[in-house]
């Protein structure tokens, strides 16, 4: 989704801004631009275009821009097509003010009409442009006061960075519902929507809260609220290295992140397994044992891949802790009446920690009296900060738009929680100890699973031209089927559906023929034989089958066309292994079809609008 980067200091801003935009490219965007102040006799210079940051780099190289203060943006179109005119920064009538904006101004139509009536000339189709004119219109002295005054008229969400030719050296930043952080350097300050844009220059960051207005100059910054009361915010250290956001020899971030999974699963487990007690240590939950004991039901809210991890988690929690779990699409849940049932624990699962629907679902649950925990990857993200506590994945930055390593770590985190809750509720010591050992073995098993890649690649070659796929599984493997189908459709644009294998005969079986490959997720577990019967049903109708199953499963020969055998583990943990060949299959099919794997069309990494 849209990205923001800004700089004020002693250095030439343009190269820093362009480099920051390149670091944000992974978020998904369709146009890019920058504005500089302080180096030009006209005060303000703007360059922008539809297309890639590389184009902007070329444009700036051909027609250099100078200035020590600037803001830049990658846009993911919401209001208005991805054109040069609609790209950010946007300016006021006199081109004295420029701003970049993430989020949505919901009352933009009303504001536009009022501004035009007052004589402003708006030239784009965007909601954002209204902000520049509102600031121009504001009756106040300093830029920050004008921004505060303008924002009083605004409904909606924003992460905003504003510069003015009349106050060169200053950037005013505002946040409501769309993440922004400040980066603190030596005699220089940065603003960014995500730490990766500025990590090369500083690790010290300040995460802004909703309602914060920050004023940056090369000599320092201060933060105020909308009544100009000073706010103090902690300075945090970004824990990961630049290496984590670089390709490191891989052709794509998606493949790199798939291959990182032995290490990311290990990181999610690190220090959390209590082998002797057969339990898990999760200090970040911030819940006393008594509060944990009072939980009567769990509601999981999440979107996309994180929702699929939640479905896997439901099986695991219900099996180990015997607690009822419902898994809700955050976007649906937030608009339903909240029942406020006593003893409810809400778990918000999100890689980015910024997904707008998940955040709002979590807020709605909290307002209805639920305790709320987050299972989040990005440290310091909004969901992580607003939750009472939770479990960080520690999977490192996920840059590939298709979520992979976060999925397996989310399942690991949910299993740790299930183990802890289970041990409080009668799960035996022996079962707990066994599960702790099985969890500790996972990184090695993930490593072995990755060795399937050459086989997966050969299967990808066979099916790269297919137009439809069916993914089938039962029990804990049904959400894996959903996830396999999502991976394939989002990066290769092949239509794919995930279905509970036994439901197939209630309709989708009509689709089966030689042109509709069926991918079965069928590890050896208590529904395995049933799934084999479902395979037979497909086979009988001339369907071609790929089965992801458990090592040593010779009996599928003759039933399926291709087998991908993952190592054996506890059936409840199988999703962590069976998901991996499906990630690889989607990846290789997309590569063979020439798709831009890390930047799939229309998609954004972090969905900060509803
Ligand atoms: C799919 C994918 C999305 C995200 C979804 C939620 O590969 O990445 O479906 O899972 O947008 O994002 P987070 O987990 O950041 O809340």
PDB file of C-alpha atoms and ligand atoms in Angstrom, residues 303-306 349-355 358 398 401-403 410 483 486-487 490 604-607, ligand 1:
ATOM      1  CA  UNK A 303      -7.643 -11.217   7.079  1.00  0.00           C
ATOM      2  CA  UNK A 304      -6.230 -13.269   4.196  1.00  0.00           C
ATOM      3  CA  UNK A 305      -3.356 -15.552   5.031  1.00  0.00           C
ATOM      4  CA  UNK A 306      -3.523 -14.577   8.691  1.00  0.00           C
ATOM      5  CA  UNK A 349      -3.572 -12.059  13.953  1.00  0.00           C
ATOM      6  CA  UNK A 350      -1.629  -9.858  11.565  1.00  0.00           C
ATOM      7  CA  UNK A 351       1.796 -10.027   9.957  1.00  0.00           C
ATOM      8  CA  UNK A 352       2.007  -6.277   9.416  1.00  0.00           C
ATOM      9  CA  UNK A 353       0.107  -5.258  12.526  1.00  0.00           C
ATOM     10  CA  UNK A 354      -1.427  -2.492  10.426  1.00  0.00           C
ATOM     11  CA  UNK A 355      -4.304  -4.130   8.547  1.00  0.00           C
ATOM     12  CA  UNK A 358      -8.111  -6.286  11.786  1.00  0.00           C
ATOM     13  CA  UNK A 398       8.351  -9.991   5.282  1.00  0.00           C
ATOM     14  CA  UNK A 401       3.678  -9.423  -1.026  1.00  0.00           C
ATOM     15  CA  UNK A 402       2.564 -13.039  -0.737  1.00  0.00           C
ATOM     16  CA  UNK A 403       2.802 -13.935   2.924  1.00  0.00           C
ATOM     17  CA  UNK A 410       1.605 -17.667  13.101  1.00  0.00           C
ATOM     18  CA  UNK A 483      -3.866 -20.935   1.709  1.00  0.00           C
ATOM     19  CA  UNK A 486      -4.704 -18.037  -2.262  1.00  0.00           C
ATOM     20  CA  UNK A 487      -0.955 -18.189  -2.911  1.00  0.00           C
ATOM     21  CA  UNK A 490      -2.479 -13.878  -5.978  1.00  0.00           C
ATOM     22  CA  UNK A 604      -0.388  -4.249  -1.592  1.00  0.00           C
ATOM     23  CA  UNK A 605       1.683  -5.708   1.208  1.00  0.00           C
ATOM     24  CA  UNK A 606      -0.041  -3.957   4.015  1.00  0.00           C
ATOM     25  CA  UNK A 607      -3.716  -3.111   3.611  1.00  0.00           C
TER      26      UNK A 607
HETATM   27  C1  LIG B   1      -1.673 -13.070   1.182  1.00  0.00           C
HETATM   28  C2  LIG B   1      -1.494 -11.932   2.052  1.00  0.00           C
HETATM   29  C3  LIG B   1      -2.702 -11.254   2.577  1.00  0.00           C
HETATM   30  C4  LIG B   1      -2.474 -10.876   4.056  1.00  0.00           C
HETATM   31  C5  LIG B   1      -3.638 -10.018   4.554  1.00  0.00           C
HETATM   32  C6  LIG B   1      -3.503  -9.716   6.032  1.00  0.00           C
HETATM   33  O1  LIG B   1      -0.453 -13.611   0.793  1.00  0.00           O
HETATM   34  O2  LIG B   1      -0.400 -11.541   2.341  1.00  0.00           O
HETATM   35  O3  LIG B   1      -3.837 -12.024   2.429  1.00  0.00           O
HETATM   36  O4  LIG B   1      -2.354 -12.043   4.799  1.00  0.00           O
HETATM   37  O5  LIG B   1      -3.697  -8.831   3.833  1.00  0.00           O
HETATM   38  O6  LIG B   1      -2.318  -9.036   6.289  1.00  0.00           O
HETATM   39  P1  LIG B   1      -1.721  -8.952   7.736  1.00  0.00           P
HETATM   40  O7  LIG B   1      -1.322 -10.325   8.141  1.00  0.00           O
HETATM   41  O8  LIG B   1      -0.549  -8.028   7.614  1.00  0.00           O
HETATM   42  O9  LIG B   1      -2.795  -8.411   8.627  1.00  0.00           O
END
